[in-house]
């Protein structure tokens, strides 16, 4: 799996792109709001005409001008937050988030995680990079993505958090260290976490994540990356594992935090 994308997904995507090139279709609809995209040349021109961020051209064939404009607004506005997670034993983990989790962002995440719209990764990555550069998070020397199960990765065709980590790594030159593994869903801890309270969830999550012993992180200052934080239980469980493995310091960065 290269850059977080599975081989079957990459082949399917390549085949689809080849078909689109051979049989161009101006009736395409936006993959966020289902409005017509209109002519491809029109949307590309709109993107090129403005002082556009790098993530927009990749999305101009998938989204309508309205959604592209909304993305630009989100990217320029943002609404960052900073909280401290308390771990058992007294340690704290600073958590920075980039943007408010509103209806539009929720729709974007649904398309990104469940509808195969992996072209949104550079947009979310752009938010993470901007937040990291403008934030007072402690200095770090490597990136650890919160892991996804292999089963989910195969189903989606890519590991969405790995894509975010790859974007961040390319911009910050910090290496990605896959120091954590998420166990399969077989034990039933992962699908219904939102229905549980924070204490139950933390207990369950302790058994969901495990250390990848092939990736030593002793003495590392780690930037833990995830897409969305809700109660913070996932970030806390992962941080505990990383400290157990000898990490010097852990701080976390997420795209959005649900309140
Ligand atoms: Zn749209």
PDB file of C-alpha atoms and ligand atoms in Angstrom:
ATOM      1  CA  UNK A   1       0.000   0.000   0.000  1.00  0.00           C
ATOM      2  CA  UNK A   2       1.635   3.204  -1.196  1.00  0.00           C
ATOM      3  CA  UNK A   3       0.801   6.575   0.368  1.00  0.00           C
ATOM      4  CA  UNK A   4      -2.116   4.933   2.160  1.00  0.00           C
ATOM      5  CA  UNK A   5      -3.926   3.814  -1.035  1.00  0.00           C
ATOM      6  CA  UNK A   6      -4.647   0.131  -1.706  1.00  0.00           C
ATOM      7  CA  UNK A   7      -3.690  -1.399  -5.060  1.00  0.00           C
ATOM      8  CA  UNK A   8      -7.268  -2.399  -6.069  1.00  0.00           C
ATOM      9  CA  UNK A   9      -8.480   1.154  -5.379  1.00  0.00           C
ATOM     10  CA  UNK A  10      -5.596   2.667  -7.377  1.00  0.00           C
ATOM     11  CA  UNK A  11      -6.352   0.351 -10.322  1.00  0.00           C
ATOM     12  CA  UNK A  12     -10.088   1.157 -10.202  1.00  0.00           C
ATOM     13  CA  UNK A  13      -9.340   4.874 -10.029  1.00  0.00           C
ATOM     14  CA  UNK A  14      -6.871   4.698 -12.922  1.00  0.00           C
ATOM     15  CA  UNK A  15      -9.399   2.809 -15.053  1.00  0.00           C
ATOM     16  CA  UNK A  16     -12.119   5.359 -14.274  1.00  0.00           C
ATOM     17  CA  UNK A  17      -9.835   8.266 -15.135  1.00  0.00           C
ATOM     18  CA  UNK A  18      -8.929   6.597 -18.439  1.00  0.00           C
ATOM     19  CA  UNK A  19     -12.624   6.172 -19.276  1.00  0.00           C
ATOM     20  CA  UNK A  20     -13.332   9.806 -18.376  1.00  0.00           C
ATOM     21  CA  UNK A  21     -10.496  10.908 -20.638  1.00  0.00           C
ATOM     22  CA  UNK A  22     -11.727   8.798 -23.561  1.00  0.00           C
ATOM     23  CA  UNK A  23     -15.410   9.674 -23.038  1.00  0.00           C
ATOM     24  CA  UNK A  24     -15.495  13.171 -21.467  1.00  0.00           C
ATOM     25  CA  UNK A  25     -18.831  14.003 -19.909  1.00  0.00           C
ATOM     26  CA  UNK A  26     -19.956  17.578 -19.286  1.00  0.00           C
ATOM     27  CA  UNK A  27     -22.991  16.323 -17.346  1.00  0.00           C
ATOM     28  CA  UNK A  28     -20.941  15.343 -14.296  1.00  0.00           C
ATOM     29  CA  UNK A  29     -22.460  16.222 -10.964  1.00  0.00           C
ATOM     30  CA  UNK A  30     -20.744  17.596  -7.880  1.00  0.00           C
ATOM     31  CA  UNK A  31     -19.746  14.819  -5.494  1.00  0.00           C
ATOM     32  CA  UNK A  32     -20.637  16.959  -2.490  1.00  0.00           C
ATOM     33  CA  UNK A  33     -23.949  18.649  -3.341  1.00  0.00           C
ATOM     34  CA  UNK A  34     -24.946  16.857  -6.628  1.00  0.00           C
ATOM     35  CA  UNK A  35     -25.297  20.152  -8.544  1.00  0.00           C
ATOM     36  CA  UNK A  36     -24.056  19.950 -12.142  1.00  0.00           C
ATOM     37  CA  UNK A  37     -20.368  20.767 -12.419  1.00  0.00           C
ATOM     38  CA  UNK A  38     -21.066  22.484 -15.772  1.00  0.00           C
ATOM     39  CA  UNK A  39     -18.221  22.458 -18.245  1.00  0.00           C
ATOM     40  CA  UNK A  40     -14.875  21.290 -16.952  1.00  0.00           C
ATOM     41  CA  UNK A  41     -13.149  24.166 -18.697  1.00  0.00           C
ATOM     42  CA  UNK A  42     -15.389  26.606 -16.805  1.00  0.00           C
ATOM     43  CA  UNK A  43     -14.575  25.227 -13.382  1.00  0.00           C
ATOM     44  CA  UNK A  44     -10.848  25.010 -14.103  1.00  0.00           C
ATOM     45  CA  UNK A  45     -10.861  28.586 -15.334  1.00  0.00           C
ATOM     46  CA  UNK A  46     -12.614  29.689 -12.150  1.00  0.00           C
ATOM     47  CA  UNK A  47      -9.930  28.040 -10.047  1.00  0.00           C
ATOM     48  CA  UNK A  48      -7.062  29.432 -12.070  1.00  0.00           C
ATOM     49  CA  UNK A  49      -8.482  32.931 -12.090  1.00  0.00           C
ATOM     50  CA  UNK A  50      -8.160  33.403  -8.340  1.00  0.00           C
ATOM     51  CA  UNK A  51      -5.231  33.271  -5.993  1.00  0.00           C
ATOM     52  CA  UNK A  52      -6.089  29.661  -5.351  1.00  0.00           C
ATOM     53  CA  UNK A  53      -4.537  27.290  -2.856  1.00  0.00           C
ATOM     54  CA  UNK A  54      -2.844  24.158  -4.209  1.00  0.00           C
ATOM     55  CA  UNK A  55      -5.675  21.804  -3.208  1.00  0.00           C
ATOM     56  CA  UNK A  56      -8.278  23.354  -5.533  1.00  0.00           C
ATOM     57  CA  UNK A  57      -7.139  22.202  -9.012  1.00  0.00           C
ATOM     58  CA  UNK A  58      -7.257  18.558  -7.918  1.00  0.00           C
ATOM     59  CA  UNK A  59     -10.898  19.013  -6.939  1.00  0.00           C
ATOM     60  CA  UNK A  60     -12.082  20.977  -9.958  1.00  0.00           C
ATOM     61  CA  UNK A  61     -13.259  17.844 -11.792  1.00  0.00           C
ATOM     62  CA  UNK A  62     -15.148  16.524  -8.762  1.00  0.00           C
ATOM     63  CA  UNK A  63     -16.853  19.564  -7.240  1.00  0.00           C
ATOM     64  CA  UNK A  64     -19.074  22.371  -8.498  1.00  0.00           C
ATOM     65  CA  UNK A  65     -17.936  26.017  -8.348  1.00  0.00           C
ATOM     66  CA  UNK A  66     -20.169  26.601  -5.302  1.00  0.00           C
ATOM     67  CA  UNK A  67     -18.482  23.881  -3.269  1.00  0.00           C
ATOM     68  CA  UNK A  68     -15.037  24.940  -4.464  1.00  0.00           C
ATOM     69  CA  UNK A  69     -15.786  28.445  -3.281  1.00  0.00           C
ATOM     70  CA  UNK A  70     -17.040  27.094   0.046  1.00  0.00           C
ATOM     71  CA  UNK A  71     -13.778  25.169   0.442  1.00  0.00           C
ATOM     72  CA  UNK A  72     -11.782  28.324  -0.167  1.00  0.00           C
ATOM     73  CA  UNK A  73     -13.831  30.164   2.451  1.00  0.00           C
ATOM     74  CA  UNK A  74     -13.281  27.347   4.961  1.00  0.00           C
ATOM     75  CA  UNK A  75      -9.564  27.343   4.260  1.00  0.00           C
ATOM     76  CA  UNK A  76      -9.239  31.077   4.750  1.00  0.00           C
ATOM     77  CA  UNK A  77     -11.533  31.365   7.768  1.00  0.00           C
ATOM     78  CA  UNK A  78     -10.840  28.322   9.914  1.00  0.00           C
ATOM     79  CA  UNK A  79     -11.687  28.254  13.590  1.00  0.00           C
ATOM     80  CA  UNK A  80      -8.935  26.744  15.606  1.00  0.00           C
ATOM     81  CA  UNK A  81      -9.157  25.451  19.141  1.00  0.00           C
ATOM     82  CA  UNK A  82      -6.728  24.219  21.708  1.00  0.00           C
ATOM     83  CA  UNK A  83      -7.516  21.838  24.554  1.00  0.00           C
ATOM     84  CA  UNK A  84      -5.550  19.737  27.015  1.00  0.00           C
ATOM     85  CA  UNK A  85      -6.306  16.037  27.426  1.00  0.00           C
ATOM     86  CA  UNK A  86      -5.596  14.546  30.816  1.00  0.00           C
ATOM     87  CA  UNK A  87      -4.145  11.061  30.873  1.00  0.00           C
ATOM     88  CA  UNK A  88      -4.336   8.716  33.853  1.00  0.00           C
ATOM     89  CA  UNK A  89      -1.168   9.338  35.860  1.00  0.00           C
ATOM     90  CA  UNK A  90      -1.240  13.113  35.454  1.00  0.00           C
ATOM     91  CA  UNK A  91       0.274  13.647  31.994  1.00  0.00           C
ATOM     92  CA  UNK A  92      -1.464  16.076  29.658  1.00  0.00           C
ATOM     93  CA  UNK A  93      -1.623  16.046  25.863  1.00  0.00           C
ATOM     94  CA  UNK A  94      -2.161  19.347  24.022  1.00  0.00           C
ATOM     95  CA  UNK A  95      -4.676  18.945  21.193  1.00  0.00           C
ATOM     96  CA  UNK A  96      -5.053  21.516  18.414  1.00  0.00           C
ATOM     97  CA  UNK A  97      -7.935  21.479  15.947  1.00  0.00           C
ATOM     98  CA  UNK A  98      -8.226  23.463  12.718  1.00  0.00           C
ATOM     99  CA  UNK A  99     -11.844  24.088  11.916  1.00  0.00           C
ATOM    100  CA  UNK A 100     -15.368  24.084  13.256  1.00  0.00           C
ATOM    101  CA  UNK A 101     -17.279  20.852  12.634  1.00  0.00           C
ATOM    102  CA  UNK A 102     -20.324  22.272  10.858  1.00  0.00           C
ATOM    103  CA  UNK A 103     -22.734  20.688   8.355  1.00  0.00           C
ATOM    104  CA  UNK A 104     -20.513  21.394   5.350  1.00  0.00           C
ATOM    105  CA  UNK A 105     -17.417  19.900   6.998  1.00  0.00           C
ATOM    106  CA  UNK A 106     -19.461  16.873   8.081  1.00  0.00           C
ATOM    107  CA  UNK A 107     -20.502  16.336   4.462  1.00  0.00           C
ATOM    108  CA  UNK A 108     -16.907  16.695   3.318  1.00  0.00           C
ATOM    109  CA  UNK A 109     -15.750  14.064   5.788  1.00  0.00           C
ATOM    110  CA  UNK A 110     -18.493  11.693   4.704  1.00  0.00           C
ATOM    111  CA  UNK A 111     -17.342  12.016   1.085  1.00  0.00           C
ATOM    112  CA  UNK A 112     -13.695  11.691   2.120  1.00  0.00           C
ATOM    113  CA  UNK A 113     -14.167   8.622   4.315  1.00  0.00           C
ATOM    114  CA  UNK A 114     -17.031   6.739   2.710  1.00  0.00           C
ATOM    115  CA  UNK A 115     -17.496   7.927  -0.895  1.00  0.00           C
ATOM    116  CA  UNK A 116     -13.957   7.558  -2.198  1.00  0.00           C
ATOM    117  CA  UNK A 117     -13.296  11.295  -2.579  1.00  0.00           C
ATOM    118  CA  UNK A 118      -9.627  11.015  -1.612  1.00  0.00           C
ATOM    119  CA  UNK A 119      -8.888  14.252  -3.519  1.00  0.00           C
ATOM    120  CA  UNK A 120     -10.058  16.052  -0.367  1.00  0.00           C
ATOM    121  CA  UNK A 121      -6.884  14.944   1.448  1.00  0.00           C
ATOM    122  CA  UNK A 122      -4.830  17.969   0.272  1.00  0.00           C
ATOM    123  CA  UNK A 123      -7.592  20.311   1.493  1.00  0.00           C
ATOM    124  CA  UNK A 124      -7.626  18.797   4.974  1.00  0.00           C
ATOM    125  CA  UNK A 125      -3.834  18.569   4.837  1.00  0.00           C
ATOM    126  CA  UNK A 126      -3.671  22.269   3.979  1.00  0.00           C
ATOM    127  CA  UNK A 127      -5.669  23.047   7.139  1.00  0.00           C
ATOM    128  CA  UNK A 128      -3.342  20.892   9.258  1.00  0.00           C
ATOM    129  CA  UNK A 129      -0.189  22.518   7.875  1.00  0.00           C
ATOM    130  CA  UNK A 130      -1.532  26.006   8.389  1.00  0.00           C
ATOM    131  CA  UNK A 131      -2.590  25.195  11.942  1.00  0.00           C
ATOM    132  CA  UNK A 132       0.774  23.635  12.733  1.00  0.00           C
ATOM    133  CA  UNK A 133       2.702  26.638  11.466  1.00  0.00           C
ATOM    134  CA  UNK A 134       0.559  29.099  13.350  1.00  0.00           C
ATOM    135  CA  UNK A 135       0.303  27.181  16.585  1.00  0.00           C
ATOM    136  CA  UNK A 136       2.177  26.999  19.828  1.00  0.00           C
ATOM    137  CA  UNK A 137       2.260  23.196  19.857  1.00  0.00           C
ATOM    138  CA  UNK A 138       5.545  21.799  21.195  1.00  0.00           C
ATOM    139  CA  UNK A 139       8.220  21.051  18.588  1.00  0.00           C
ATOM    140  CA  UNK A 140       8.001  17.508  17.234  1.00  0.00           C
ATOM    141  CA  UNK A 141      10.284  15.333  15.168  1.00  0.00           C
ATOM    142  CA  UNK A 142       7.934  12.705  13.740  1.00  0.00           C
ATOM    143  CA  UNK A 143       4.286  12.159  12.793  1.00  0.00           C
ATOM    144  CA  UNK A 144       2.233   9.219  14.022  1.00  0.00           C
ATOM    145  CA  UNK A 145      -1.189   8.761  12.346  1.00  0.00           C
ATOM    146  CA  UNK A 146      -4.040   7.305  14.391  1.00  0.00           C
ATOM    147  CA  UNK A 147      -4.364   3.930  12.684  1.00  0.00           C
ATOM    148  CA  UNK A 148      -7.367   2.508  10.848  1.00  0.00           C
ATOM    149  CA  UNK A 149      -8.148  -1.204  10.718  1.00  0.00           C
ATOM    150  CA  UNK A 150      -6.945  -3.083   7.650  1.00  0.00           C
ATOM    151  CA  UNK A 151     -10.516  -4.148   7.030  1.00  0.00           C
ATOM    152  CA  UNK A 152     -11.752  -0.563   6.817  1.00  0.00           C
ATOM    153  CA  UNK A 153      -8.791   0.480   4.700  1.00  0.00           C
ATOM    154  CA  UNK A 154      -9.547  -2.289   2.209  1.00  0.00           C
ATOM    155  CA  UNK A 155     -13.216  -1.341   2.154  1.00  0.00           C
ATOM    156  CA  UNK A 156     -12.509   2.364   1.560  1.00  0.00           C
ATOM    157  CA  UNK A 157      -9.558   1.794  -0.735  1.00  0.00           C
ATOM    158  CA  UNK A 158      -7.270   4.004   1.331  1.00  0.00           C
ATOM    159  CA  UNK A 159      -6.294   4.905   4.857  1.00  0.00           C
ATOM    160  CA  UNK A 160      -7.684   8.425   5.137  1.00  0.00           C
ATOM    161  CA  UNK A 161      -5.598   9.473   8.162  1.00  0.00           C
ATOM    162  CA  UNK A 162      -2.471   8.131   6.476  1.00  0.00           C
ATOM    163  CA  UNK A 163      -3.240  10.422   3.510  1.00  0.00           C
ATOM    164  CA  UNK A 164      -3.441  13.413   5.870  1.00  0.00           C
ATOM    165  CA  UNK A 165      -0.181  12.389   7.538  1.00  0.00           C
ATOM    166  CA  UNK A 166       1.493  12.023   4.124  1.00  0.00           C
ATOM    167  CA  UNK A 167       0.449  15.537   3.138  1.00  0.00           C
ATOM    168  CA  UNK A 168       1.687  16.965   6.433  1.00  0.00           C
ATOM    169  CA  UNK A 169       4.948  15.035   6.161  1.00  0.00           C
ATOM    170  CA  UNK A 170       5.601  16.343   2.655  1.00  0.00           C
ATOM    171  CA  UNK A 171       5.155  19.918   3.865  1.00  0.00           C
ATOM    172  CA  UNK A 172       7.014  19.704   7.187  1.00  0.00           C
ATOM    173  CA  UNK A 173       9.700  17.114   6.315  1.00  0.00           C
ATOM    174  CA  UNK A 174       8.861  15.215   9.477  1.00  0.00           C
ATOM    175  CA  UNK A 175       8.893  11.452   8.868  1.00  0.00           C
ATOM    176  CA  UNK A 176       5.804   9.322   9.404  1.00  0.00           C
ATOM    177  CA  UNK A 177       6.242   6.583  11.972  1.00  0.00           C
ATOM    178  CA  UNK A 178       3.447   4.014  12.004  1.00  0.00           C
ATOM    179  CA  UNK A 179       4.023   3.201  15.628  1.00  0.00           C
ATOM    180  CA  UNK A 180       0.433   2.182  16.357  1.00  0.00           C
ATOM    181  CA  UNK A 181      -1.778  -0.582  15.029  1.00  0.00           C
ATOM    182  CA  UNK A 182      -5.532  -0.732  15.261  1.00  0.00           C
ATOM    183  CA  UNK A 183      -6.791  -4.223  15.882  1.00  0.00           C
ATOM    184  CA  UNK A 184      -9.620  -5.554  13.750  1.00  0.00           C
ATOM    185  CA  UNK A 185     -13.258  -4.860  14.529  1.00  0.00           C
ATOM    186  CA  UNK A 186     -13.809  -8.491  15.531  1.00  0.00           C
ATOM    187  CA  UNK A 187     -13.937  -7.709  19.226  1.00  0.00           C
ATOM    188  CA  UNK A 188     -16.730  -5.252  18.679  1.00  0.00           C
ATOM    189  CA  UNK A 189     -15.092  -2.245  20.264  1.00  0.00           C
ATOM    190  CA  UNK A 190     -14.924   0.047  17.293  1.00  0.00           C
ATOM    191  CA  UNK A 191     -18.280   0.437  15.600  1.00  0.00           C
ATOM    192  CA  UNK A 192     -20.468   1.605  18.448  1.00  0.00           C
ATOM    193  CA  UNK A 193     -18.065   3.774  20.416  1.00  0.00           C
ATOM    194  CA  UNK A 194     -20.142   6.938  20.108  1.00  0.00           C
ATOM    195  CA  UNK A 195     -22.968   5.334  22.038  1.00  0.00           C
ATOM    196  CA  UNK A 196     -20.781   4.690  25.087  1.00  0.00           C
ATOM    197  CA  UNK A 197     -19.804   7.100  27.801  1.00  0.00           C
ATOM    198  CA  UNK A 198     -16.248   8.408  28.067  1.00  0.00           C
ATOM    199  CA  UNK A 199     -15.090   5.953  30.757  1.00  0.00           C
ATOM    200  CA  UNK A 200     -16.451   2.877  28.966  1.00  0.00           C
ATOM    201  CA  UNK A 201     -15.026   4.148  25.716  1.00  0.00           C
ATOM    202  CA  UNK A 202     -11.564   4.641  27.178  1.00  0.00           C
ATOM    203  CA  UNK A 203     -11.560   1.116  28.628  1.00  0.00           C
ATOM    204  CA  UNK A 204     -12.619  -0.330  25.287  1.00  0.00           C
ATOM    205  CA  UNK A 205     -10.085   1.693  23.327  1.00  0.00           C
ATOM    206  CA  UNK A 206      -7.214   0.457  25.502  1.00  0.00           C
ATOM    207  CA  UNK A 207      -7.709  -2.882  23.792  1.00  0.00           C
ATOM    208  CA  UNK A 208      -8.304  -1.487  20.317  1.00  0.00           C
ATOM    209  CA  UNK A 209      -4.856   0.069  19.804  1.00  0.00           C
ATOM    210  CA  UNK A 210      -1.555  -1.682  20.203  1.00  0.00           C
ATOM    211  CA  UNK A 211       2.078  -0.776  19.591  1.00  0.00           C
ATOM    212  CA  UNK A 212       3.895  -1.691  16.417  1.00  0.00           C
ATOM    213  CA  UNK A 213       7.097  -3.074  17.939  1.00  0.00           C
ATOM    214  CA  UNK A 214       8.871  -2.791  14.597  1.00  0.00           C
ATOM    215  CA  UNK A 215       8.749   1.004  14.829  1.00  0.00           C
ATOM    216  CA  UNK A 216      10.679   2.135  17.912  1.00  0.00           C
ATOM    217  CA  UNK A 217       9.806   5.598  19.164  1.00  0.00           C
ATOM    218  CA  UNK A 218      11.773   5.814  22.399  1.00  0.00           C
ATOM    219  CA  UNK A 219      12.823   9.417  22.980  1.00  0.00           C
ATOM    220  CA  UNK A 220      10.732  10.767  20.070  1.00  0.00           C
ATOM    221  CA  UNK A 221       8.675  13.939  20.224  1.00  0.00           C
ATOM    222  CA  UNK A 222       5.493  12.897  18.487  1.00  0.00           C
ATOM    223  CA  UNK A 223       2.791  14.718  16.568  1.00  0.00           C
ATOM    224  CA  UNK A 224      -0.267  12.460  16.684  1.00  0.00           C
ATOM    225  CA  UNK A 225      -2.636  13.026  13.736  1.00  0.00           C
ATOM    226  CA  UNK A 226      -6.322  12.235  13.373  1.00  0.00           C
ATOM    227  CA  UNK A 227      -9.243  13.500  11.308  1.00  0.00           C
ATOM    228  CA  UNK A 228     -11.910  14.244  13.928  1.00  0.00           C
ATOM    229  CA  UNK A 229     -11.834  14.293  17.714  1.00  0.00           C
ATOM    230  CA  UNK A 230     -15.016  13.849  19.721  1.00  0.00           C
ATOM    231  CA  UNK A 231     -14.440  13.047  23.390  1.00  0.00           C
ATOM    232  CA  UNK A 232     -10.681  12.802  22.848  1.00  0.00           C
ATOM    233  CA  UNK A 233     -10.728   9.189  24.075  1.00  0.00           C
ATOM    234  CA  UNK A 234      -9.033   7.874  20.917  1.00  0.00           C
ATOM    235  CA  UNK A 235      -6.246  10.439  21.158  1.00  0.00           C
ATOM    236  CA  UNK A 236      -5.829   9.699  24.875  1.00  0.00           C
ATOM    237  CA  UNK A 237      -5.645   5.925  24.293  1.00  0.00           C
ATOM    238  CA  UNK A 238      -3.069   6.360  21.515  1.00  0.00           C
ATOM    239  CA  UNK A 239      -1.032   8.846  23.559  1.00  0.00           C
ATOM    240  CA  UNK A 240      -0.903   6.444  26.491  1.00  0.00           C
ATOM    241  CA  UNK A 241       0.441   3.689  24.250  1.00  0.00           C
ATOM    242  CA  UNK A 242       3.068   6.027  22.803  1.00  0.00           C
ATOM    243  CA  UNK A 243       4.225   7.110  26.272  1.00  0.00           C
ATOM    244  CA  UNK A 244       4.345   3.442  27.292  1.00  0.00           C
ATOM    245  CA  UNK A 245       6.705   2.858  24.371  1.00  0.00           C
ATOM    246  CA  UNK A 246       9.023   5.576  25.652  1.00  0.00           C
ATOM    247  CA  UNK A 247       7.944   8.651  23.679  1.00  0.00           C
ATOM    248  CA  UNK A 248       9.491  11.809  25.106  1.00  0.00           C
ATOM    249  CA  UNK A 249       6.512  13.985  24.330  1.00  0.00           C
ATOM    250  CA  UNK A 250       3.147  13.643  22.540  1.00  0.00           C
ATOM    251  CA  UNK A 251       0.898  16.372  21.181  1.00  0.00           C
ATOM    252  CA  UNK A 252      -2.064  15.942  18.849  1.00  0.00           C
ATOM    253  CA  UNK A 253      -3.411  17.726  15.784  1.00  0.00           C
ATOM    254  CA  UNK A 254      -6.848  17.045  14.291  1.00  0.00           C
ATOM    255  CA  UNK A 255      -8.788  18.656  11.460  1.00  0.00           C
ATOM    256  CA  UNK A 256     -11.963  19.228  13.464  1.00  0.00           C
ATOM    257  CA  UNK A 257     -13.263  18.726  16.955  1.00  0.00           C
ATOM    258  CA  UNK A 258     -16.900  17.838  17.556  1.00  0.00           C
ATOM    259  CA  UNK A 259     -18.364  19.580  20.577  1.00  0.00           C
TER     260      UNK A 259
HETATM  261 ZN1  LIG B   1     -21.226  21.195  -5.080  1.00  0.00          ZN
END
